[in-house]
Short mmCIF file of C-alpha atoms in Angstrom, two decimals:
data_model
loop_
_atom_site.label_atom_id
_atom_site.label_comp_id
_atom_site.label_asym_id
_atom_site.label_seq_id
_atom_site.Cartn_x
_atom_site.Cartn_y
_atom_site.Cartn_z
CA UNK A 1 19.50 -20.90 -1.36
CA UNK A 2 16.83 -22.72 1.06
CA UNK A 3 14.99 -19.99 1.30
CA UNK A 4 14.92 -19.06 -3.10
CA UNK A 5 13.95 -22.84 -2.94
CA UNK A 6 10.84 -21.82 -0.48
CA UNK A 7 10.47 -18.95 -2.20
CA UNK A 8 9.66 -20.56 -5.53
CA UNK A 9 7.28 -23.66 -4.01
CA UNK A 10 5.59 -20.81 -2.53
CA UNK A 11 4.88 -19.45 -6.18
CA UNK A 12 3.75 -22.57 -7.40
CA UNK A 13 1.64 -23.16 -4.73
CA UNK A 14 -0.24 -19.94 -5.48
CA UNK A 15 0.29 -20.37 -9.04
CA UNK A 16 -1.07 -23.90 -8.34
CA UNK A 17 -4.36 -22.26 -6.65
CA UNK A 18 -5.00 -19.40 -8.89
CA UNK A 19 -5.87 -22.05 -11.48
CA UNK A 20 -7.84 -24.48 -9.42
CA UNK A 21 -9.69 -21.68 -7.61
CA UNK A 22 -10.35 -19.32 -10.89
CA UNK A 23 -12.17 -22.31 -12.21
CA UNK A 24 -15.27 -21.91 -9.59
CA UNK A 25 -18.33 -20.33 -11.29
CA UNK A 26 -19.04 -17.20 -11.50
CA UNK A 27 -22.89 -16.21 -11.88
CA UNK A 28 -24.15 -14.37 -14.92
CA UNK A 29 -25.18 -11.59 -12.49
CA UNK A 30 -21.29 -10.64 -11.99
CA UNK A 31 -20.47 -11.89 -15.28
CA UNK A 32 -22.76 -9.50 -17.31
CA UNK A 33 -21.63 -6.14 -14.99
CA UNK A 34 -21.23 -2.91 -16.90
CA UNK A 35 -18.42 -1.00 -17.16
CA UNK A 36 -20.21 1.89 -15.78
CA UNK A 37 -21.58 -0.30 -12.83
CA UNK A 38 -17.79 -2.18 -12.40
CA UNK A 39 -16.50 1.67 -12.57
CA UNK A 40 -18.66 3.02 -9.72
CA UNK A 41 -18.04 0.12 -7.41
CA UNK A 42 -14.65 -0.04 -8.17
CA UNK A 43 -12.92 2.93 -8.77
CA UNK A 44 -14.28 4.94 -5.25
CA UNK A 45 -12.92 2.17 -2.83
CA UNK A 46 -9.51 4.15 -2.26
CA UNK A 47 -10.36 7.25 -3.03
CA UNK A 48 -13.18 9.36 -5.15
CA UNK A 49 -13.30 8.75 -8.99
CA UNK A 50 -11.87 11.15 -10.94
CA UNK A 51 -14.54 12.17 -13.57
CA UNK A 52 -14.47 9.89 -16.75
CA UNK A 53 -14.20 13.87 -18.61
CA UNK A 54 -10.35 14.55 -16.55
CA UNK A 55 -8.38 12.54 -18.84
CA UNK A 56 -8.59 11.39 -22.48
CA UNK A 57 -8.57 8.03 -23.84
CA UNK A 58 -5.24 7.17 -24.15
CA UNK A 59 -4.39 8.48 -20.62
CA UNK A 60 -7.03 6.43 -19.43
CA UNK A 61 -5.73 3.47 -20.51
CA UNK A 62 -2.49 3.99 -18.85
CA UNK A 63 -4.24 5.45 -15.53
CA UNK A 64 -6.81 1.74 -15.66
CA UNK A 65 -3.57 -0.32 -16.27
CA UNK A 66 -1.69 1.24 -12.88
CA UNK A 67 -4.56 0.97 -10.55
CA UNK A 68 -5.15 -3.14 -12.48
CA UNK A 69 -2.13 -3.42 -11.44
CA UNK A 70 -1.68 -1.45 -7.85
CA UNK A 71 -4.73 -2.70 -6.62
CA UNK A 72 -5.56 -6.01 -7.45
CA UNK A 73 -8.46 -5.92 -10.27
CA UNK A 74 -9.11 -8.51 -13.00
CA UNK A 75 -8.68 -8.43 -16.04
CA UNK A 76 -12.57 -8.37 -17.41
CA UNK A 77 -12.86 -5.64 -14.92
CA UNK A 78 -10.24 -2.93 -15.71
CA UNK A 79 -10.59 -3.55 -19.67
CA UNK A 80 -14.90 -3.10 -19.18
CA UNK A 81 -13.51 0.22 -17.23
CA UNK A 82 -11.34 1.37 -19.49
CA UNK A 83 -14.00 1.02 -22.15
CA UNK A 84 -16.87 2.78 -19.93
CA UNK A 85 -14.07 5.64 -19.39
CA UNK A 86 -13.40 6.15 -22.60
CA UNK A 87 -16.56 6.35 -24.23
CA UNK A 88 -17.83 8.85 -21.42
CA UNK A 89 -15.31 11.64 -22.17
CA UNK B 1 17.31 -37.24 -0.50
CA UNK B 2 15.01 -34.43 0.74
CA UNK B 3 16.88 -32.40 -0.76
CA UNK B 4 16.92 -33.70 -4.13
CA UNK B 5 13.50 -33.56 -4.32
CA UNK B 6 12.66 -30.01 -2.53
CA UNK B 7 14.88 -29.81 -6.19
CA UNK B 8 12.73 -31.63 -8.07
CA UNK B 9 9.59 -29.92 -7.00
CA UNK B 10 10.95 -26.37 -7.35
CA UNK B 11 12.12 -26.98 -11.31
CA UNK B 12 8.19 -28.49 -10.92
CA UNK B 13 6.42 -26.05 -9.91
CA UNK B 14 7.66 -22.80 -11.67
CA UNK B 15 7.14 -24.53 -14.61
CA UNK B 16 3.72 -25.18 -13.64
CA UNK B 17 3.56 -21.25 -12.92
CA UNK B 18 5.24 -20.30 -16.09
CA UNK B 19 2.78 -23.14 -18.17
CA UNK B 20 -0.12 -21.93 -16.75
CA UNK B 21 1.65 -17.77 -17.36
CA UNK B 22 2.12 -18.16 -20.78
CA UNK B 23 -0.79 -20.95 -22.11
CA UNK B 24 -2.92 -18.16 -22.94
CA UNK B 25 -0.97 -17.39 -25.54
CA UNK B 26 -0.04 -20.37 -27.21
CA UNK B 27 -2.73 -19.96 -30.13
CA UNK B 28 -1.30 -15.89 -31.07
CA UNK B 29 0.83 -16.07 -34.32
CA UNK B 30 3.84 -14.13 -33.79
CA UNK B 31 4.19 -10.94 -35.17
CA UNK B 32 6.82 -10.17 -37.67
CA UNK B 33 7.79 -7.03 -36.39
CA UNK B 34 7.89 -7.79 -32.21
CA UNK B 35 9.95 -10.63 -30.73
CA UNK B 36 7.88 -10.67 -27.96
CA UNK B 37 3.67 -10.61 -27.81
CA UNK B 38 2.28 -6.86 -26.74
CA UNK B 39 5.87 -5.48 -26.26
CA UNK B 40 5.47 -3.00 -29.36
CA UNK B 41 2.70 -0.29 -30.46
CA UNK B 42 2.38 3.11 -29.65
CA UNK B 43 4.37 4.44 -25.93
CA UNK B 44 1.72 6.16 -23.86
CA UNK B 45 2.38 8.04 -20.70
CA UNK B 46 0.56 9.94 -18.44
CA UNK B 47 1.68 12.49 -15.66
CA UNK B 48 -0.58 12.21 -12.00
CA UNK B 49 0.51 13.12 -8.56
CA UNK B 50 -0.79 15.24 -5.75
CA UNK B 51 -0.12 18.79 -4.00
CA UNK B 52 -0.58 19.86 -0.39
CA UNK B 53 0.04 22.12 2.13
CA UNK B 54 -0.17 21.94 5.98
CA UNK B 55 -0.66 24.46 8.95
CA UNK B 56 -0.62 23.50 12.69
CA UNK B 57 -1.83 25.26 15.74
CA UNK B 58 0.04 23.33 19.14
CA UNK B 59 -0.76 24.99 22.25
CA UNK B 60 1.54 22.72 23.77
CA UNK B 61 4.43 23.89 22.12
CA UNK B 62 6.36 27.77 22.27
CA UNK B 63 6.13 28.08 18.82
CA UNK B 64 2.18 27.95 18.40
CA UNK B 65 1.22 28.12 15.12
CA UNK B 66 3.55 27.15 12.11
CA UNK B 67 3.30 26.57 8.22
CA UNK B 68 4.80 23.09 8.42
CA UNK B 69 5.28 21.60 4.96
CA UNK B 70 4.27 21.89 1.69
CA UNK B 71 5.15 19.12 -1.10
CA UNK B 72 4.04 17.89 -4.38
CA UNK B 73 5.00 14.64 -6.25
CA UNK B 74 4.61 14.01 -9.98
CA UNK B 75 3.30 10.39 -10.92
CA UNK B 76 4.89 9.43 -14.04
CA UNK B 77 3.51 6.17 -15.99
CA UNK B 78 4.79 4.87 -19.35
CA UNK B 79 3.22 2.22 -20.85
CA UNK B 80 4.76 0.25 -23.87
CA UNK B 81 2.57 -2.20 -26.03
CA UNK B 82 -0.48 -3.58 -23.73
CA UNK B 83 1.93 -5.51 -21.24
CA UNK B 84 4.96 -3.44 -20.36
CA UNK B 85 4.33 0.12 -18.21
CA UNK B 86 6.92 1.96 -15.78
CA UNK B 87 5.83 3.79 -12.92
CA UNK B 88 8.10 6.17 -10.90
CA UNK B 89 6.61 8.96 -8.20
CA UNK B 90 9.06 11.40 -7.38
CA UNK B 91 8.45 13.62 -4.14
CA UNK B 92 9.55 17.45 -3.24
CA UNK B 93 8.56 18.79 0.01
CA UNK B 94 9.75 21.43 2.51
CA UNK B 95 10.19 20.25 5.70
CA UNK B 96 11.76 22.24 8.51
CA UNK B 97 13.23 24.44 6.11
CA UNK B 98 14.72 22.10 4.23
CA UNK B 99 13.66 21.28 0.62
CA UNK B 100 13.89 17.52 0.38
CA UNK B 101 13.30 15.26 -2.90
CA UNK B 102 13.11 11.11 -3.12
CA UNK B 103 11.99 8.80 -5.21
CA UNK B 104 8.74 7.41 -3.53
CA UNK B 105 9.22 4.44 -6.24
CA UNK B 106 10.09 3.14 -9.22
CA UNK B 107 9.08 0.08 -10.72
CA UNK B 108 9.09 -1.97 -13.90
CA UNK B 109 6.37 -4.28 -14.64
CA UNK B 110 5.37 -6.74 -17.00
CA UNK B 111 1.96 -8.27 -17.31
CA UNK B 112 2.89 -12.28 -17.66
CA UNK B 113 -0.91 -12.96 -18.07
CA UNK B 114 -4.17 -12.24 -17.19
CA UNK B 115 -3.19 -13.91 -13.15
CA UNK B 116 0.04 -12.38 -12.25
CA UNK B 117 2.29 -9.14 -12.93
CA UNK B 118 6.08 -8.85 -12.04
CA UNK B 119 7.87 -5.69 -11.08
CA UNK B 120 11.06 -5.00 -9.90
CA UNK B 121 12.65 -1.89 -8.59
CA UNK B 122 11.58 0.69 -5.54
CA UNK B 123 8.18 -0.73 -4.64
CA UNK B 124 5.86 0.63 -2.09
CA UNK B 125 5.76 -2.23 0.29
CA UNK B 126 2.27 -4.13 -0.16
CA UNK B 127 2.10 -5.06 3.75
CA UNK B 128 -1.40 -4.27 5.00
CA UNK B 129 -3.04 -1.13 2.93
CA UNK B 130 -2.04 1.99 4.26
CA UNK B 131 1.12 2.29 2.86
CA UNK B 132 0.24 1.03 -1.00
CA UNK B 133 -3.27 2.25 -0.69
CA UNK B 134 -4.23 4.99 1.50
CA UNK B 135 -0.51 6.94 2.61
CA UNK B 136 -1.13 9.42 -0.70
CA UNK B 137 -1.98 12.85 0.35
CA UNK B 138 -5.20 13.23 -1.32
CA UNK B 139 -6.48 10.02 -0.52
CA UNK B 140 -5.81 9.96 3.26
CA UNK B 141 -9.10 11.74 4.54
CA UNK B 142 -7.09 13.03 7.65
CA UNK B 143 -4.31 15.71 7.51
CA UNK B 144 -1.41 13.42 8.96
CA UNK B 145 -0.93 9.74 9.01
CA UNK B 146 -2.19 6.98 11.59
CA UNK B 147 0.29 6.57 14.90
CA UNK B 148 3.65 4.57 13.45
CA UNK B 149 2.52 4.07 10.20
CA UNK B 150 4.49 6.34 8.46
CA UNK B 151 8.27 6.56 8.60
CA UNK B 152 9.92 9.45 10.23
CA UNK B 153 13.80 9.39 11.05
CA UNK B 154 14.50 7.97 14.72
CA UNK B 155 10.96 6.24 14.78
CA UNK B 156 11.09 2.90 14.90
CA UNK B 157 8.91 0.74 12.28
CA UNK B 158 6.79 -1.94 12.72
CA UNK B 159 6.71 -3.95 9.94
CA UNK B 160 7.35 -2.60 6.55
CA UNK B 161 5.68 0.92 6.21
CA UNK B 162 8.11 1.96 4.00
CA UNK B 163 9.25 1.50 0.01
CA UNK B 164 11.78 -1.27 -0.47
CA UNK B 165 14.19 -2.39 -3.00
CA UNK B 166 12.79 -5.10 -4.40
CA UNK B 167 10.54 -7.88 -6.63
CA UNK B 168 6.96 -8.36 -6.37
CA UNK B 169 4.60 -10.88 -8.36
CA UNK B 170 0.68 -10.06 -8.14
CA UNK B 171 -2.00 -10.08 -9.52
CA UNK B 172 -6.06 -10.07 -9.01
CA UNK B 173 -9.03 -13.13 -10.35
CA UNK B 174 -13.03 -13.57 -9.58
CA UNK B 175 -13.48 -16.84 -7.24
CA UNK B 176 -16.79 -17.61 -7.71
CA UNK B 177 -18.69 -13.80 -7.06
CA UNK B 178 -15.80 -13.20 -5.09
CA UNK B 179 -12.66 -11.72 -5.90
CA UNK B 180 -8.75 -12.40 -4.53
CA UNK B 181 -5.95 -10.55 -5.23
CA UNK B 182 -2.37 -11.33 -3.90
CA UNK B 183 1.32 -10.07 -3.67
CA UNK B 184 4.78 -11.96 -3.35
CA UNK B 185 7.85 -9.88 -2.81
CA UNK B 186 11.49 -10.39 -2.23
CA UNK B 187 13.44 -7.21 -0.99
CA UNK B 188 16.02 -6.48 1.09
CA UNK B 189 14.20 -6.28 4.19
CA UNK B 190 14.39 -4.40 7.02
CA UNK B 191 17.84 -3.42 9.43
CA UNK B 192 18.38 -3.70 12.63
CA UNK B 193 19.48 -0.42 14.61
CA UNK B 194 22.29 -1.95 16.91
CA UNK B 195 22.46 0.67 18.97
CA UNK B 196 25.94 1.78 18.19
CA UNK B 197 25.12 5.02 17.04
CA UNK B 198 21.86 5.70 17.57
CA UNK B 199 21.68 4.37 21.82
CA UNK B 200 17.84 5.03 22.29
CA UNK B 201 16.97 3.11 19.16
CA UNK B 202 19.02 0.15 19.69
CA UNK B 203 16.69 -2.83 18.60
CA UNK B 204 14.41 -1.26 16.33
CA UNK B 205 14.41 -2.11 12.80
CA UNK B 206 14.25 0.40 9.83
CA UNK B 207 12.93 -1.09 6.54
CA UNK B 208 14.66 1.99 4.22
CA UNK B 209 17.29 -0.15 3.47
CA UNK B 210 18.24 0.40 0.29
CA UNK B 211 21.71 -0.79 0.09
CA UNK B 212 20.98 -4.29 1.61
CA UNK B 213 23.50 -4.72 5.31
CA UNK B 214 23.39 -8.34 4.57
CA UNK B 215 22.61 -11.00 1.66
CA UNK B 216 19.72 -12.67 3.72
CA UNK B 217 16.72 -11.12 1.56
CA UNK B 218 13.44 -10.86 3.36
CA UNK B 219 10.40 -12.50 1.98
CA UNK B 220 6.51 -11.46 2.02
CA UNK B 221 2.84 -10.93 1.09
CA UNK B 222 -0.02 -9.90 1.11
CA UNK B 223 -3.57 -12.01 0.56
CA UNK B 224 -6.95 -9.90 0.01
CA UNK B 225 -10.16 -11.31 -0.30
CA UNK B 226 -13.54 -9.52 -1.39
CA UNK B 227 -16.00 -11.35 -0.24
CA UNK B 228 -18.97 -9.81 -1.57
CA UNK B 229 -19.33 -8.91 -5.29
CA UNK B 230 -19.75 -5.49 -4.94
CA UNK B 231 -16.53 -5.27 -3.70
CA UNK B 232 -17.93 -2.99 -0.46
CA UNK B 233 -15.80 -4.97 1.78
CA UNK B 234 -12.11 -6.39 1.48
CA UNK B 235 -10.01 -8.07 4.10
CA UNK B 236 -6.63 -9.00 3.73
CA UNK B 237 -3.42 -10.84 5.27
CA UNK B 238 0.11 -9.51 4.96
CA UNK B 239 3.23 -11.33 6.14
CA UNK B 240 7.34 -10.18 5.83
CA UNK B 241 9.62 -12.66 7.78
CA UNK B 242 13.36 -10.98 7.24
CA UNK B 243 17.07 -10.89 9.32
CA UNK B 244 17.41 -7.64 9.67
CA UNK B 245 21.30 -7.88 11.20
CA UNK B 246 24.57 -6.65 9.62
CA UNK B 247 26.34 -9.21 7.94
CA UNK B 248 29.28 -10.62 10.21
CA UNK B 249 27.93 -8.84 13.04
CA UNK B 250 26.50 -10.68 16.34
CA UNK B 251 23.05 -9.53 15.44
CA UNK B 252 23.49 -11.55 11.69
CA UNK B 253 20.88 -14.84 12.65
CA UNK B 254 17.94 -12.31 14.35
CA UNK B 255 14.95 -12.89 12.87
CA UNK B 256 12.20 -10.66 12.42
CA UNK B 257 8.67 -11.73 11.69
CA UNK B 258 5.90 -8.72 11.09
CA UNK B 259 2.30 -9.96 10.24
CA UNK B 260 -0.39 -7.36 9.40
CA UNK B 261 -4.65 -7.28 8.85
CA UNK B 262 -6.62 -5.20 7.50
CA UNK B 263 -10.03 -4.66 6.73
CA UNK B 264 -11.73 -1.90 4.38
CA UNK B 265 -15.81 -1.12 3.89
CA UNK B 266 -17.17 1.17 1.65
CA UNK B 267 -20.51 1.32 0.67
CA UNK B 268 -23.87 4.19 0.45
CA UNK B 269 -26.37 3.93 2.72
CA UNK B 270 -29.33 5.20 1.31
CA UNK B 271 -31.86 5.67 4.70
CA UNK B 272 -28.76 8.17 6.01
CA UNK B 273 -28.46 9.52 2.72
CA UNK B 274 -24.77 8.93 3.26
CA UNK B 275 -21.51 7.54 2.14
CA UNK B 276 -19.88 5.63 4.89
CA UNK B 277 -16.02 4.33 4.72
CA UNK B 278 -14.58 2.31 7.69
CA UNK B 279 -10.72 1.02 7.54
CA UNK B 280 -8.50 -0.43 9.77
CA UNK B 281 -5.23 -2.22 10.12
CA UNK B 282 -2.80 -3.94 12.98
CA UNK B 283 0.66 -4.80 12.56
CA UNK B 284 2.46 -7.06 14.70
CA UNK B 285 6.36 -7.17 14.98
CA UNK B 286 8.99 -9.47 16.67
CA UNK B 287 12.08 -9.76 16.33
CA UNK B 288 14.35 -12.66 18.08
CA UNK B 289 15.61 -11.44 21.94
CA UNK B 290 19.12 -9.94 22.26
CA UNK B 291 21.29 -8.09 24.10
CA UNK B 292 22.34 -4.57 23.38
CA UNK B 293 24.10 -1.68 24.92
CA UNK B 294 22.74 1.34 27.04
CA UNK B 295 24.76 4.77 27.01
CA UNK B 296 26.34 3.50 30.20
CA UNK B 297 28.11 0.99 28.51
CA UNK B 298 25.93 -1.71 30.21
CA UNK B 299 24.46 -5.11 28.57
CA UNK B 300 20.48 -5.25 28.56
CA UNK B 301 18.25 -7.79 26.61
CA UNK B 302 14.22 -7.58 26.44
CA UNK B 303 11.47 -8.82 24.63
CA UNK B 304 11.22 -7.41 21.12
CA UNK B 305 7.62 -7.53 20.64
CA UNK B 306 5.17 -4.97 19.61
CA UNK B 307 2.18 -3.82 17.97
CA UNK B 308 0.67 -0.83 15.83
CA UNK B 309 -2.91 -0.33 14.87
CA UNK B 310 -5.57 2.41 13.79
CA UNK B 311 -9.77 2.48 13.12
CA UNK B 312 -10.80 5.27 11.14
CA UNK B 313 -14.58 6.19 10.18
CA UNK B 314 -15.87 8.51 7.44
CA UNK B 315 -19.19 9.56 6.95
CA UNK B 316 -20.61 11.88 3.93
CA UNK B 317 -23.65 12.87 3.29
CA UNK B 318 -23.54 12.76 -0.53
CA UNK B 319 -26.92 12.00 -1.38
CA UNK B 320 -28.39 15.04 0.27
CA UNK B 321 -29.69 18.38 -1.48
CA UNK B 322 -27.84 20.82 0.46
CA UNK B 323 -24.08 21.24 -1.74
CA UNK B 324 -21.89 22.53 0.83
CA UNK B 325 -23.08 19.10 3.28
CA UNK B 326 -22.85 17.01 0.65
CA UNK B 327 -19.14 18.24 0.41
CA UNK B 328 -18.40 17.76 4.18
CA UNK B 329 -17.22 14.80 5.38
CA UNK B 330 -16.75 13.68 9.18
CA UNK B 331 -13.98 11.61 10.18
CA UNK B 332 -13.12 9.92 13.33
CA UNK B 333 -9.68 7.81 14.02
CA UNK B 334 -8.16 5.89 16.96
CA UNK B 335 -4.50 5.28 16.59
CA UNK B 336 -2.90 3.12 19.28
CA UNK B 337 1.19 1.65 19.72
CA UNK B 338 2.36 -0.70 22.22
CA UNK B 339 6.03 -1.09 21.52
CA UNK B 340 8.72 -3.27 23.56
CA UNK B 341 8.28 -1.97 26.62
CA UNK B 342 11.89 -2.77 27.67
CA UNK B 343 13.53 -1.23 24.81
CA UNK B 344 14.40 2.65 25.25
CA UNK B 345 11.94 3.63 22.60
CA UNK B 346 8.82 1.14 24.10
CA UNK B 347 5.70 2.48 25.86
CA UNK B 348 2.26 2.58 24.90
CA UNK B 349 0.88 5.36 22.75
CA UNK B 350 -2.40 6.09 21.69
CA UNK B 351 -4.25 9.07 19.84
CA UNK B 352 -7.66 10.28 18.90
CA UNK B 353 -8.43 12.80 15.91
CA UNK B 354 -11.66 13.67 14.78
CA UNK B 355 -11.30 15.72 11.48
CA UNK B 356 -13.39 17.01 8.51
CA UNK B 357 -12.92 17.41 5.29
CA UNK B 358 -14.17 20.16 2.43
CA UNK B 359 -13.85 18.84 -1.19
CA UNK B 360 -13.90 21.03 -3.11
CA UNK B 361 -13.85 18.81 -5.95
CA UNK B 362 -13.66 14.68 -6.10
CA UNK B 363 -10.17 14.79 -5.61
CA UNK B 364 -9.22 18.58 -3.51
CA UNK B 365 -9.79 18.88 -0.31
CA UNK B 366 -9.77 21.47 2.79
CA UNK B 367 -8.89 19.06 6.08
CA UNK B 368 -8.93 20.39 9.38
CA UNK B 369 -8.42 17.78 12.23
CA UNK B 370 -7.89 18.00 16.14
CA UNK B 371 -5.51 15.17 17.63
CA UNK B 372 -5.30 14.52 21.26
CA UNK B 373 -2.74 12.18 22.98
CA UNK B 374 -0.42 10.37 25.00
CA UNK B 375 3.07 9.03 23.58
CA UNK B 376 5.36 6.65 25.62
CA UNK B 377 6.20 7.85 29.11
CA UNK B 378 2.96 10.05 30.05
CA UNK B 379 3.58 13.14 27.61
CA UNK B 380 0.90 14.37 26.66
CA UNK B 381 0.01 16.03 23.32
CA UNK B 382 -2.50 17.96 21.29
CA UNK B 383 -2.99 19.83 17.75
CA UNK B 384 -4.80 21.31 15.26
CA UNK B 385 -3.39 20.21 11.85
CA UNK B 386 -4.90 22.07 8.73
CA UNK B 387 -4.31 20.71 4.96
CA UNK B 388 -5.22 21.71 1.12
CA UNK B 389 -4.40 19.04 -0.81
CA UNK B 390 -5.42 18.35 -4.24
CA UNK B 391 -4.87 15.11 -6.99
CA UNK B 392 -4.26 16.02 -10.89
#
């Protein structure tokens, strides 16, 4: 029980700091990246990018939400990937 | 009184969490046809995975050179509406002769909001990066995995380096130019070997526990931070504090705390012409002292403490003319263990292998890597390991 109870003030701690620290500016610079420039900088960290021509749209999608998902991106990022991915195929 | 209001803060705070999960969506109108916001539309799925093949050459051993193991493992991803997706890898491989299938994992998530994702099922462990991030065949540029970072049976683990049942809660956000991305999970944590059966492993811990020995849950995470906003370089914190003893037994109020770092830089250097990828990661383990039997019969305690880590350096020369160097790429890794030294499996291991890889494509390779050794008590080794591996 103690430790569900630590468990959850943990989560609203970092719930807590998510908001306070995702309100810090963000320059235009990073702001205004490309999908193709998010994609190249992004997608070869782990391993080499598949070629946007290996899978079609909708598997793209599915592929961008997984690796969102397994590997930490945000939001803007994956969905300006997705996009770039798609309309490169 | 303390109690009432560690209470009062924890109805506080997830409602905080769950204000701050679901605000976003306050302004949608409901749909008519879906109860719940992004839970309907079209099911898309996707199959991915990986196939490889190994070969050894050890001139140490009688039988010299051996076909090893060959395995593949379909990646299966549904995804329902924009919020819902299920992802399960399933693994075959021949090992020793024996054709052997598992489910890598399995998990269920749901995308809460923009901040955070929770999943719940067989989850690849998120405790430093090689086992979330690097373990998969056609990622890891080397034909075998670091020292102790990959679970065999009778080889101890140090710290989670292995799926778990479980729930994890993560997500990724920009701070500033930089970027942070995190991981909560509750599973059911690693279990202590007693000894009892297996003598030489008594006091290790084994974190495939999938039918939990005890209702003590174990609790963890893992904090990355990208400093710089071309995300070149990320360097992250992982934690998993668990009691890994039976229930009722003597071992039930052990606890074991594992802590992990890593570090990961990828960038191209243009002077070199060249593509250079460093990672790295240390695990430390300890688990509370206790006493435990020898195949004697006799009583010995020691101090359960111990550490894993591994460097690893790729170069590739992709921005050169030449095709086949621009294909090649060097790698160099330094694996080292120091575990318990008074336990029956401690001593200090360490390995080198230098390796190169052939891709054929982005995502096929031809690895050939020479390792050279020593493991625990002064035995030497040495090998040639060969792989084809491919991603699809």
């Amino acid at each position: 029980m103690k430790k569900i109870i630590y468990f959850l003030l943990f989560l609203g701690f970092v719930g807590t700091s998510i908001f306070s620290i995702s309100s810090c500016k963000t320059s235009a610079a990073v702001k205004e990246k490309t999908g193709a420039v998010l994609w190249s900088e992004n997608c070869s960290r782990c391993h080499y990018s598949p070629d946007p021509e290996d899978y079609n749209d909708a598997q793209w999608e599915v592929i961008v939400m997984h690796m969102r998902v397994r590997t930490g991106l945000t939001e803007e990022e994956s969905q300006k990937i997705t996009k770039f991915l798609q309309d490169s195929n | 009184m303390l109690k009432k209001v560690t209470y009062v803060l924890a109805m506080v705070f997830p409602t905080l969490v769950c204000n701050i999960a679901f605000g976003q969506h306050q302004t949608h109108e409901p749909k008519l046809n879906s109860e719940f916001h992004g839970l309907s539309g079209v099911t898309k799925n996707v199959i991915i995975g990986y196939a490889y093949s190994d070969f050894i050459i050890s001139p140490n051993s009688d039988v010299k050179t051996n076909f090893t193991r060959v395995g593949f493992s379909p990646t299966m991803i549904w995804q329902l509406g924009d919020k819902l997706f299920f992802e399960s890898q399933v693994e075959f491989y021949t090992d020793s002769g024996n054709v052997n299938t598992r489910v890598e994992y399995a998990k269920l998530s749901f995308i809460v909001n923009k901040y955070m994702t929770i999943g719940m099922g067989k989850i690849l462990t998120p405790f430093g990066l090689y086992t979330e991030r690097i373990e998969a065949p056609f990622i890891e540029k080397l034909p075998n995995a670091p020292l102790f970072f990959k679970h065999y049976e009778g080889s101890p683990n140090i710290g989670p380096i292995c799926p778990e049942m479980g729930l994890d809660v993560r997500g990724g956000f920009q701070v500033g130019d930089a970027k942070m991305n995190y991981v909560l999970y509750v599973s059911n944590g690693a279990k202590l070997v007693d000894g009892t059966k297996e003598v030489h492993l008594a006091g290790a811990l084994n974190y495939e526990n999938f039918f939990d020995n005890n209702s003590n849950k174990a609790f963890g995470g893992r904090i990355g931070y990208l400093p710089l906003s071309n995300s070149t370089l990320e360097i992250g914190g992982s934690w998993n504090i668990s009691k890994p003893g039976d229930v009722k037994s003597v071992y039930q109020n052990l606890q074991a705390k594992a802590y992990s770092f890593d570090v990961t830089y990828h960038k191209t250097i243009k002077p070199i012409r060249s593509m250079v990828d460093f990672k790295a990661q240390v695990n430390f383990l300890t688990l509370d002292k206790a006493s435990f039997m020898n195949e004697a019969g006799e009583s010995y305690a020691f101090e359960n403490k111990s550490h894993i880590y591994y460097l690893r350096f790729s170069l590739r020369p992709t921005q050169l003319r030449n095709k086949y160097i621009r294909r090649t790429e060097l790698i160099a890794r330094y694996n080292a263990a120091s575990l318990a030294h008074d336990a029956l499996w401690g001593g200090e291991f360490h390995r080198i292998d230098v390796g190169l890889s052939y891709w054929l494509s982005l995502r096929t390779g031809l690895r050939i890597a020479y390792e050279k050794g020593e493991e625990g008590h002064g035995v030497k080794t040495e090998a040639i390991l060969v792989r084809f591996v491919t991603g699809f």
